[in-house]
CSV table of C-alpha atoms and ligand atoms in Angstrom, one decimal:
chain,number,residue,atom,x,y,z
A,246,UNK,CA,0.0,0.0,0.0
A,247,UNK,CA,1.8,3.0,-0.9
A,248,UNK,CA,1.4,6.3,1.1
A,249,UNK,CA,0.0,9.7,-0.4
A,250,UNK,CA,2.4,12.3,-0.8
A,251,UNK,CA,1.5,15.8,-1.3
A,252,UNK,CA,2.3,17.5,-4.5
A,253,UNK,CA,3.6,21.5,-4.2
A,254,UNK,CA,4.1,22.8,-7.9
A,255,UNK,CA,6.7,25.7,-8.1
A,256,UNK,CA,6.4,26.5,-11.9
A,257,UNK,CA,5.0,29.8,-11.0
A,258,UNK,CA,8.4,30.6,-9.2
A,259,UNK,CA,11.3,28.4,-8.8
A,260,UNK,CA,10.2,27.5,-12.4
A,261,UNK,CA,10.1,31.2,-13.1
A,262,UNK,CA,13.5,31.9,-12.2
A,263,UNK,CA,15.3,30.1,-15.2
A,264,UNK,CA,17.4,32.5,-16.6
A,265,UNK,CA,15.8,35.0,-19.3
A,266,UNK,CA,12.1,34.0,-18.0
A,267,UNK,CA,9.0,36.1,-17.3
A,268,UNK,CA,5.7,34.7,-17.1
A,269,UNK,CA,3.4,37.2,-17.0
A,270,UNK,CA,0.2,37.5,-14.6
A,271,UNK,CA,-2.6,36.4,-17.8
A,272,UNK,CA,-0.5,33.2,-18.3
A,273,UNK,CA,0.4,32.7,-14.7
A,274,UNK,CA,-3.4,32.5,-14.6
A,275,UNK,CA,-3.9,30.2,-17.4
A,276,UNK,CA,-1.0,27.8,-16.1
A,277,UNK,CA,-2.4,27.8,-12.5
A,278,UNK,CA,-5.5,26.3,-13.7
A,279,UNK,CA,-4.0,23.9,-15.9
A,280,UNK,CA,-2.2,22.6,-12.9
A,281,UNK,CA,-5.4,22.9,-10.7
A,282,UNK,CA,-6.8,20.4,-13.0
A,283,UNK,CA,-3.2,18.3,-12.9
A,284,UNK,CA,-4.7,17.9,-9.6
A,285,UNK,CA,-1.7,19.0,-7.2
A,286,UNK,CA,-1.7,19.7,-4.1
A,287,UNK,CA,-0.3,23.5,-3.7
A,288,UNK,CA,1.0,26.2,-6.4
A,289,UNK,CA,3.4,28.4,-5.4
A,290,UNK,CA,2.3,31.2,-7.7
A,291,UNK,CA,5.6,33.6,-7.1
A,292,UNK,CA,7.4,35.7,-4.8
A,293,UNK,CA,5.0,38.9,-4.2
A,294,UNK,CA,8.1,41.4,-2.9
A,295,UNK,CA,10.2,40.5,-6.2
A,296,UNK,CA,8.6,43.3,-8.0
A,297,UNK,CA,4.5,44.7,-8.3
A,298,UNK,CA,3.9,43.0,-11.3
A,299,UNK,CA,4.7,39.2,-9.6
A,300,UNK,CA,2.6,40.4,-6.5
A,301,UNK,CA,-0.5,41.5,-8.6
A,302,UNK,CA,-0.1,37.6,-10.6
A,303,UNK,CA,-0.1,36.2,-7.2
A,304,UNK,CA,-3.1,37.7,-6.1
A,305,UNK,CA,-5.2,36.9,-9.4
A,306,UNK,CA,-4.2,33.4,-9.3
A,307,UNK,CA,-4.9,33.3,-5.4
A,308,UNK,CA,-8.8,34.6,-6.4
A,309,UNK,CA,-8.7,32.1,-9.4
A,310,UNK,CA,-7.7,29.2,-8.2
A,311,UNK,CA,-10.2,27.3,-5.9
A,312,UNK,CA,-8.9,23.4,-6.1
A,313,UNK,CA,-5.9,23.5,-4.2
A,314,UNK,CA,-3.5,25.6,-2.2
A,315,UNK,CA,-1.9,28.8,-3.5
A,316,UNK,CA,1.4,29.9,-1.8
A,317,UNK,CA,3.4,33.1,-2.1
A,318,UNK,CA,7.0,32.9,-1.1
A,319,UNK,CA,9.1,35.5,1.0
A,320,UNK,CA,12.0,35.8,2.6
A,321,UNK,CA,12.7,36.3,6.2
A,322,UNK,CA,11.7,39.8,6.3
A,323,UNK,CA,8.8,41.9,7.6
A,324,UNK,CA,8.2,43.4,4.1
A,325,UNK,CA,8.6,40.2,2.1
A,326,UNK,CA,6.3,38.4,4.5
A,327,UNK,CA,3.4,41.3,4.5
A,328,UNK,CA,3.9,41.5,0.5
A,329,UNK,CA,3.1,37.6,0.8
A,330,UNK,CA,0.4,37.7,3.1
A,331,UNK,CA,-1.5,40.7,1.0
A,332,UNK,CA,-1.0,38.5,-2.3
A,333,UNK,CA,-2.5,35.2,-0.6
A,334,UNK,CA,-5.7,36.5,1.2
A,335,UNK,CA,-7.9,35.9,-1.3
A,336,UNK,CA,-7.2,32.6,-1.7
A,337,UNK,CA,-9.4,29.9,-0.6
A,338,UNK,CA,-6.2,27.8,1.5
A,339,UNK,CA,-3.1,30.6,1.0
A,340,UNK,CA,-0.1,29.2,2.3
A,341,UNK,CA,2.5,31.7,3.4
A,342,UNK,CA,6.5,30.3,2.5
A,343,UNK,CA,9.5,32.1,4.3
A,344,UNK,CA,13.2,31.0,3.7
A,345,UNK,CA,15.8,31.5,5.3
A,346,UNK,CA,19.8,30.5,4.1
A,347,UNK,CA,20.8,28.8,6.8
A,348,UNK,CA,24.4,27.0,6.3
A,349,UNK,CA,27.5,28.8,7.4
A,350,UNK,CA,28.1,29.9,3.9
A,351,UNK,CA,25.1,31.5,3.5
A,352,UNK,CA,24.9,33.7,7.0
A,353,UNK,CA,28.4,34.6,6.9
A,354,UNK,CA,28.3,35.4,3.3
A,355,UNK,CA,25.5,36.2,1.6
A,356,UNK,CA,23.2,37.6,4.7
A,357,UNK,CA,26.0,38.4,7.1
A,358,UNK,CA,23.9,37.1,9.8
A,359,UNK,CA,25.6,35.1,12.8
A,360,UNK,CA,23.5,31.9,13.7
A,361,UNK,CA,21.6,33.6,16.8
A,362,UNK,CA,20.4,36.7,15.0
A,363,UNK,CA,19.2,34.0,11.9
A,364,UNK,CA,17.3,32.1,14.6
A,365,UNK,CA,15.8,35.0,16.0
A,366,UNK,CA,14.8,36.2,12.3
A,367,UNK,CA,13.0,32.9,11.7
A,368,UNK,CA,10.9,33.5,15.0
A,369,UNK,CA,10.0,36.5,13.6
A,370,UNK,CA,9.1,36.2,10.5
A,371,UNK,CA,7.3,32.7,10.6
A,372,UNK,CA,5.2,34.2,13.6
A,373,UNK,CA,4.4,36.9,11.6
A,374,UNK,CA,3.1,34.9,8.6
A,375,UNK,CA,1.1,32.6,11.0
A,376,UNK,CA,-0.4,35.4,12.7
A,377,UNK,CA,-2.4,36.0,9.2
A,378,UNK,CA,-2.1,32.5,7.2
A,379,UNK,CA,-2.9,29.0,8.8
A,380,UNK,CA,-0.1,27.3,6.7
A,381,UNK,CA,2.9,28.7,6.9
A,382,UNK,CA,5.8,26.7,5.5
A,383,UNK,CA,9.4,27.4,6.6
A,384,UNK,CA,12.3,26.5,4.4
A,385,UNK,CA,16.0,25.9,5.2
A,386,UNK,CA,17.5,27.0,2.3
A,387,UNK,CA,20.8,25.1,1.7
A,388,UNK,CA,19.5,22.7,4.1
A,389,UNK,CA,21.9,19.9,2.6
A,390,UNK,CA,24.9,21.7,3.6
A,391,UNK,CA,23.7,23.2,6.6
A,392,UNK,CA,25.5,21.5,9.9
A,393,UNK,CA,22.7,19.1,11.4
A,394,UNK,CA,22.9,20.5,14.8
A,395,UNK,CA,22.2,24.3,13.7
A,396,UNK,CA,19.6,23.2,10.9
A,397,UNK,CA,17.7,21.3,13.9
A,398,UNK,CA,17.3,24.6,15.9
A,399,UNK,CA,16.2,26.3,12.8
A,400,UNK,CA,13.6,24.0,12.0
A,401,UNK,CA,12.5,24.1,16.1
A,402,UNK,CA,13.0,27.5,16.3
A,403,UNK,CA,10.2,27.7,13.1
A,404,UNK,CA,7.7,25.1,15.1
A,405,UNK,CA,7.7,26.9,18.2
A,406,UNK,CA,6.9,30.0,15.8
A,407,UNK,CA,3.6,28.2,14.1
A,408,UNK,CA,5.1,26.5,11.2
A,409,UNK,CA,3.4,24.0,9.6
A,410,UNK,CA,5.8,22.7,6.6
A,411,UNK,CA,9.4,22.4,7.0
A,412,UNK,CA,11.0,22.6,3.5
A,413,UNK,CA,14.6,20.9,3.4
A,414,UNK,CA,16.1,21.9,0.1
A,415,UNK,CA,18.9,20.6,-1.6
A,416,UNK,CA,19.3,24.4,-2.8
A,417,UNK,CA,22.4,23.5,-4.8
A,418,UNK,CA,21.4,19.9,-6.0
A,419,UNK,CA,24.6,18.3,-4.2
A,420,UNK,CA,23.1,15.7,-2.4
A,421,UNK,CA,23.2,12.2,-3.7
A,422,UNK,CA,20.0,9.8,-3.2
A,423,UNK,CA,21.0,7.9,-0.2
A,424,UNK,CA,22.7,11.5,1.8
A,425,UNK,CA,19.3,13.5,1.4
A,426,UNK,CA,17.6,10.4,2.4
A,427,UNK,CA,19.4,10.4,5.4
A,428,UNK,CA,19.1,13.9,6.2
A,429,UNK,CA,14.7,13.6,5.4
A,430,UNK,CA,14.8,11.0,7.4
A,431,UNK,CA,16.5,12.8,10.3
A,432,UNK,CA,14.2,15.8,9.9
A,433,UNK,CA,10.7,13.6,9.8
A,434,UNK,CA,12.2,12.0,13.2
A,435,UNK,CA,13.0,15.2,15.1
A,436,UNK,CA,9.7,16.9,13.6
A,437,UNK,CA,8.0,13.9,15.0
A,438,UNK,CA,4.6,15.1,13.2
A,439,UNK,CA,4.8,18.1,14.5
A,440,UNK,CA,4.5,19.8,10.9
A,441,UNK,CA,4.7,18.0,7.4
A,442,UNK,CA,8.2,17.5,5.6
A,443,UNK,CA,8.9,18.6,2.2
A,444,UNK,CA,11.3,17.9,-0.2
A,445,UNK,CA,13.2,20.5,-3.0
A,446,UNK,CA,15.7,19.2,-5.2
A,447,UNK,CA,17.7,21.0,-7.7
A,448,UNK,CA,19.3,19.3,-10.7
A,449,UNK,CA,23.0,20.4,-10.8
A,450,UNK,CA,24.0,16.9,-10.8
A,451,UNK,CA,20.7,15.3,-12.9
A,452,UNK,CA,19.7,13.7,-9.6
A,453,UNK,CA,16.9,15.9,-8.2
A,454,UNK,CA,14.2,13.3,-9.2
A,455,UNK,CA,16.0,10.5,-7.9
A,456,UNK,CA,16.4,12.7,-4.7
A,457,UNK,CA,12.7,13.6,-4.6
A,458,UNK,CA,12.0,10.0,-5.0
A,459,UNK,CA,14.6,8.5,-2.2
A,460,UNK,CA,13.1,11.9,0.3
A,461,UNK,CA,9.2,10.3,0.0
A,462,UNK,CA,10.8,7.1,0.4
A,463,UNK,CA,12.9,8.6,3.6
A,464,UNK,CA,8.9,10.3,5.0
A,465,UNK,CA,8.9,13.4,3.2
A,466,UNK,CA,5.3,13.9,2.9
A,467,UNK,CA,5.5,17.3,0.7
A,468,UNK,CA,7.8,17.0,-3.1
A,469,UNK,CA,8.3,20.1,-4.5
A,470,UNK,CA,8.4,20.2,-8.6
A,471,UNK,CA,8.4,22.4,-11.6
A,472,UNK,CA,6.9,21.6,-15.3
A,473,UNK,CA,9.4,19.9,-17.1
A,474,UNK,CA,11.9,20.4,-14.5
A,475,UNK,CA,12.2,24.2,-15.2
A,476,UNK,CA,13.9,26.4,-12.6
A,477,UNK,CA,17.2,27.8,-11.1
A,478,UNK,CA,20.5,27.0,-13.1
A,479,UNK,CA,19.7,23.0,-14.3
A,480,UNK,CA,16.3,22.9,-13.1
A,481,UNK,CA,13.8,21.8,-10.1
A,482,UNK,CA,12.4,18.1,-9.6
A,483,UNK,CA,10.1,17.4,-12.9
A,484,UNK,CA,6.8,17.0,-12.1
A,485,UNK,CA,6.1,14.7,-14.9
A,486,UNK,CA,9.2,12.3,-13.9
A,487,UNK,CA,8.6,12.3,-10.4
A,488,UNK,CA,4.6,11.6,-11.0
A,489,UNK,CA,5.5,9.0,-13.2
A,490,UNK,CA,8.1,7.0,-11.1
A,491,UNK,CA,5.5,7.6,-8.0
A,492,UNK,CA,2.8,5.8,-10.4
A,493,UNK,CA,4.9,2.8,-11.8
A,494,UNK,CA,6.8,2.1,-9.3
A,495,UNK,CA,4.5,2.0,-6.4
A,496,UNK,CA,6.3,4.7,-4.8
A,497,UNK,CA,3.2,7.0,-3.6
A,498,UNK,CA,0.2,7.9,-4.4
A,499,UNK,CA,0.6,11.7,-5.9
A,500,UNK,CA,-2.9,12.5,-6.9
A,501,UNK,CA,-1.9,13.9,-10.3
A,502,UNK,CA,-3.9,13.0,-13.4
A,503,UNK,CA,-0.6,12.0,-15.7
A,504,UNK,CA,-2.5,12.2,-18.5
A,505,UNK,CA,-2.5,15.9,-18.4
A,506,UNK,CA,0.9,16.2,-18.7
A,507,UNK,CA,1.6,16.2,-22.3
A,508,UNK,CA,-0.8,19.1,-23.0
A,509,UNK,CA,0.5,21.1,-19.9
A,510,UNK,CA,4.4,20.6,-20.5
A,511,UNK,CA,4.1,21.9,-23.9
A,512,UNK,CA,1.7,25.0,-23.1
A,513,UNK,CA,4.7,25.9,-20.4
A,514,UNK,CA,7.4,25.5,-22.7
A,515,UNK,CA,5.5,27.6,-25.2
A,516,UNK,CA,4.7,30.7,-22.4
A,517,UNK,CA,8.2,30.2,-21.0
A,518,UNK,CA,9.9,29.9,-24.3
A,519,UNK,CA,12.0,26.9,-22.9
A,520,UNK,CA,11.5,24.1,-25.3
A,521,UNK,CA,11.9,20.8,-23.7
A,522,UNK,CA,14.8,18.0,-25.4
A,523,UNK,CA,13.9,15.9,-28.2
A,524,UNK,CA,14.9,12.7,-25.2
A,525,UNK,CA,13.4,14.0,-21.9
A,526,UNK,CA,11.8,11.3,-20.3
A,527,UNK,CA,8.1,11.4,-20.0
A,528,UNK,CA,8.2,14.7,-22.1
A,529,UNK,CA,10.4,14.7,-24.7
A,530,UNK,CA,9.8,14.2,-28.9
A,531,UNK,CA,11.7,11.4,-28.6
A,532,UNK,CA,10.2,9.9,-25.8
A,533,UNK,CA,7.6,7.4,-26.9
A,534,UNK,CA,9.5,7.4,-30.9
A,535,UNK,CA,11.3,3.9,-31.9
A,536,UNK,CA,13.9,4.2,-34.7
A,537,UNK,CA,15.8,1.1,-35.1
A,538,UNK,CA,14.6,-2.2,-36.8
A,539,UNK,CA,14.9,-4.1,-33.7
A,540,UNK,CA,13.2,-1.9,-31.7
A,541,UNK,CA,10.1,-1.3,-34.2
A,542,UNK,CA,9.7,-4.6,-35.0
A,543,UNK,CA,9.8,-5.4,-31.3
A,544,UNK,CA,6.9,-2.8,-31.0
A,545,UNK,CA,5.0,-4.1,-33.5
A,546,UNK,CA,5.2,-7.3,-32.0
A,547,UNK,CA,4.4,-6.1,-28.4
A,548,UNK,CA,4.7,-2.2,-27.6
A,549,UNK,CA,5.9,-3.7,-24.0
A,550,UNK,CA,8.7,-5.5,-25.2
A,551,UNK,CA,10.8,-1.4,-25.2
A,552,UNK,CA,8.3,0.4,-23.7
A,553,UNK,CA,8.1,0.6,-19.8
A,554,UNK,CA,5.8,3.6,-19.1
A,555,UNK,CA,2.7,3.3,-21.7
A,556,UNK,CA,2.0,6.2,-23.3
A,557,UNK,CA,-1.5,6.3,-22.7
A,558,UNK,CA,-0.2,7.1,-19.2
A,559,UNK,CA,0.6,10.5,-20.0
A,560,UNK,CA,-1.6,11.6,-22.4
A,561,UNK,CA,0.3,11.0,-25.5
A,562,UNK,CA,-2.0,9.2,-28.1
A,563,UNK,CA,0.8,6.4,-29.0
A,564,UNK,CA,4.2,5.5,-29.8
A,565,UNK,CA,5.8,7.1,-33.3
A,566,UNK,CA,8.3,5.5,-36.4
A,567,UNK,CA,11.0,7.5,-36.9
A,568,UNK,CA,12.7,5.8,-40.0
A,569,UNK,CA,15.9,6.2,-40.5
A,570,UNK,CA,18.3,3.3,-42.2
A,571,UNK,CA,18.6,1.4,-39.0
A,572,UNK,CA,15.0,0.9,-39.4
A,573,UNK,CA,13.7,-2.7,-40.4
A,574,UNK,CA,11.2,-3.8,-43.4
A,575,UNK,CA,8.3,-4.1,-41.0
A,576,UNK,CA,8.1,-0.8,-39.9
A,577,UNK,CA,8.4,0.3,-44.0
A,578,UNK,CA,5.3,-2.2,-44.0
A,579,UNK,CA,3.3,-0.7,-40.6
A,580,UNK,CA,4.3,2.9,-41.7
A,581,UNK,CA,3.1,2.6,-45.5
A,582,UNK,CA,-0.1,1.1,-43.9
A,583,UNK,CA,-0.4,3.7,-41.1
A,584,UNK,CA,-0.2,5.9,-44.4
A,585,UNK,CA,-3.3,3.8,-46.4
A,586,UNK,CA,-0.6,2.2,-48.8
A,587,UNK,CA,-1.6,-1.6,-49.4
A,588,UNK,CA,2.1,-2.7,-50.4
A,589,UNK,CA,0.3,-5.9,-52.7
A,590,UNK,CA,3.0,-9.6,-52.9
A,591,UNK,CA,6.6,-9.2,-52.6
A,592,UNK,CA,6.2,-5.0,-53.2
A,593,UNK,CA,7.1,-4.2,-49.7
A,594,UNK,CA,10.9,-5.7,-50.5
A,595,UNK,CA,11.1,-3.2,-53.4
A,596,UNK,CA,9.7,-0.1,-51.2
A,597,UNK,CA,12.3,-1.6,-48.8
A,598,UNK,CA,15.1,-1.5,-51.2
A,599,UNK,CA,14.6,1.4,-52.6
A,600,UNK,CA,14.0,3.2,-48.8
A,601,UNK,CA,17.5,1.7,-47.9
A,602,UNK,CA,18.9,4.0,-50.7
A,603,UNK,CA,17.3,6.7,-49.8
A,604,UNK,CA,17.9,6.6,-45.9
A,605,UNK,CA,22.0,5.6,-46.4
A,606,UNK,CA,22.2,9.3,-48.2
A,607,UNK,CA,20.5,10.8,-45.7
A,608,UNK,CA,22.2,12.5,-42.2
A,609,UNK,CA,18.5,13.2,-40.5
A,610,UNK,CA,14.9,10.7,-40.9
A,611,UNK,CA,13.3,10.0,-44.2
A,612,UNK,CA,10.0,11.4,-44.0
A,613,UNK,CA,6.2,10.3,-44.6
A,614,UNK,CA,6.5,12.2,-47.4
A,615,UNK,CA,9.6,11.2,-48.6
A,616,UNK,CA,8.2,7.4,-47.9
A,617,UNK,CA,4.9,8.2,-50.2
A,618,UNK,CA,7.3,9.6,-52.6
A,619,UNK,CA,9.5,6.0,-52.9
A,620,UNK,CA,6.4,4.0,-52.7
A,621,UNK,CA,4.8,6.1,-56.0
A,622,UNK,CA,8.4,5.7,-57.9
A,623,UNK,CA,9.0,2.1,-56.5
A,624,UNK,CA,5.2,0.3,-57.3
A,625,UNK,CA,3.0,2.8,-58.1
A,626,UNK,CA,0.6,2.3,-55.6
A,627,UNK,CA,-1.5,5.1,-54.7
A,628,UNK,CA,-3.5,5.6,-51.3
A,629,UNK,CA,-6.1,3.1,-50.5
B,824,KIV,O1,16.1,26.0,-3.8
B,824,KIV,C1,15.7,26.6,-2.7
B,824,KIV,O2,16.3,26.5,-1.7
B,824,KIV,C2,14.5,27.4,-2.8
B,824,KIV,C3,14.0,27.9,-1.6
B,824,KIV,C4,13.5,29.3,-1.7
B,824,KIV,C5,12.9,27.0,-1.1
B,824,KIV,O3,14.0,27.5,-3.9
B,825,ZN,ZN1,14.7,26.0,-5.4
């Protein structure tokens, strides 16, 4: 029986600080209900004190959005935390998020903060948020490189002052699997359900979905993710990776309906203007395509036999040919089909010949209407 695990969406922010991007407040809107209807859990719609334009988005998706939690994030000052508060009001569960860099390299550098006046700043701002919002979520930026002992004390010092998320994020996406595991599992121990744990991965190292996975393995009850894995430097967590591990292997139940995912990563690649690789998993062109011989005549045979997560999983209507000269006679065959050519007797060896020709000249894939093209010169055969 696997356990639920709660879904918080940051396109709207972390998503929105890949470099060059501005989403502004009509399609923050749009997006926001397109991941109402994804069916997570919270959407952090962006960081109000950043500038007037990202508070007023806030506030219109907070009095759009009625399905799930909207959450405004702030650092840990009075300002940041009234510009959050304002911007969530109107929404029907607002969830106020305050971060704080806690590890040495963070207070001494960036804040100049020594570790009493950072604990005392947490107490402040967190009881400030919860004096207007019932959720407040507190998160340890640069958790994963925070020394245990002081990150404890943060995270009490934000209980004692209402909290009720603790957010332990691998800011700089340098944990490996089994270290963050360690370090959720730590944190879920000494919260002791006192508040709910959440999980933030970044991708510097390509592991923040296996980290988001081992962290709800570890008790994290809270994953933070982005839309195709959009965000800060290489990225957040993917939503669509880390919904689709949760869903085949058993990991947790996420809530998400998957097969939204192909229509909602390509309407945020389109408003962010970051297109998404031909071979991301889940996502990508290449995803559900099959080029080889082997491989298409294995998926003719059985679409199983080299595909693990079905298609029809994620909302994408089925697998695709991509012919190319590694690609076999029975995919010539299925494709000319697919494409209402009846290739009559031994014709299909001719269109098959000829094909191989054509595809050895070739540096990219021969298309459909290439492939018509050969068929015409090679049998004659119109469409049937
Ligand atoms: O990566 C990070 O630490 C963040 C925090 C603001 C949660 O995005
Ligand atoms: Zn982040």
């Amino acid at each position: 029986m696997s356990v639920d695990v709660r879904i918080f969406d940051t396109t709207l922010r972390d998503g929105e600080q890949t470099p060059g991007v501005h989403v502004p407040s009509h399609h923050k809107v749009e997006i926001a209900r397109m991941l109402e209807a994804f069916g997570v859990s919270t959407i952090e719609a962006g960081f109000p004190a950043s500038s007037p334009g990202d508070k007023a988005a806030v506030a219109t998706v907070a009095q759009t959005v009625r399905g799930c939690e909207v959450a405004a994030l702030a650092r840990c000052i009075a300002a940041d935390v009234d510009a959050a508060c304002a911007a969530v009001q109107a929404a029907e569960r607002p969830v106020v998020h305050v971060f704080l860099g806690v590890s040495d390299i963070h207070l001494s550098r960036k804040l100049r903060m020594n570790r009493a006046q950072a604990i005392r700043a947490i107490e402040g701002c967190v009881s400030r948020a919860r004096a207007r919002v019932s959720t407040v979520q507190f998160s340890a930026e640069d958790a994963t490189r925070t020394e245990r002992v002081f990150l404890r004390q943060c995270v009490e010092a934000a209980l004692n002052s209402g909290a009720t998320r603790i957010n332990v994020p691998d800011t700089v996406g340098c944990a490996l699997p089994h270290e963050y595991a360690a370090l959720i599992r730590d944190i879920v121990r000494f919260v002791d359900g006192a508040a709910i744990v959440s999980a933030h991965c970044h991708d510097d190292m390509g592991l923040a979905t296996a980290n988001t996975i081992a962290a709800i393995e570890a008790g994290a009850q809270q994953v933070e993710v982005t839309v195709n894995g959009i965000g800060e430097r290489a990225g957040n967590a993917a939503a669509e990776q880390v919904g689709v591990v949760c869903a085949m292997k058993g990991v947790a139940h996420t809530g998400l309906d998957l097969t939204r995912i192909a229509e909602l990563s390509r309407r945020v690649a389109e408003v962010t203007g970051v297109p998404v690789q031909p071979n991301r998993a889940v996502i990508g062109a290449n995803a559900f395509a099959h080029s080889s011989g082997i491989h298409q005549d294995g998926i003719i045979k059985e679409a199983a036999s080299y595909e693990f997560v079905p298609p029809s999983l994620v909302g994408v209507p089925g697998h695709t040919f991509v012919l190319t000269a590694s690609s076999g006679r029975r995919a010539i065959e299925y494709k000319a089909r697919e494409m209402g050519f009846d290739l009559p007797g031994n014709a299909a060896d001719a269109v098959y010949r000829e094909f191989i020709v054509v595809a050895q000249n070739r540096c990219g894939a021969v298309s459909d209407a290439d492939l018509a093209d050969i068929i015409r010169r090679t049998v004659g055969v119109t469409v049937a």
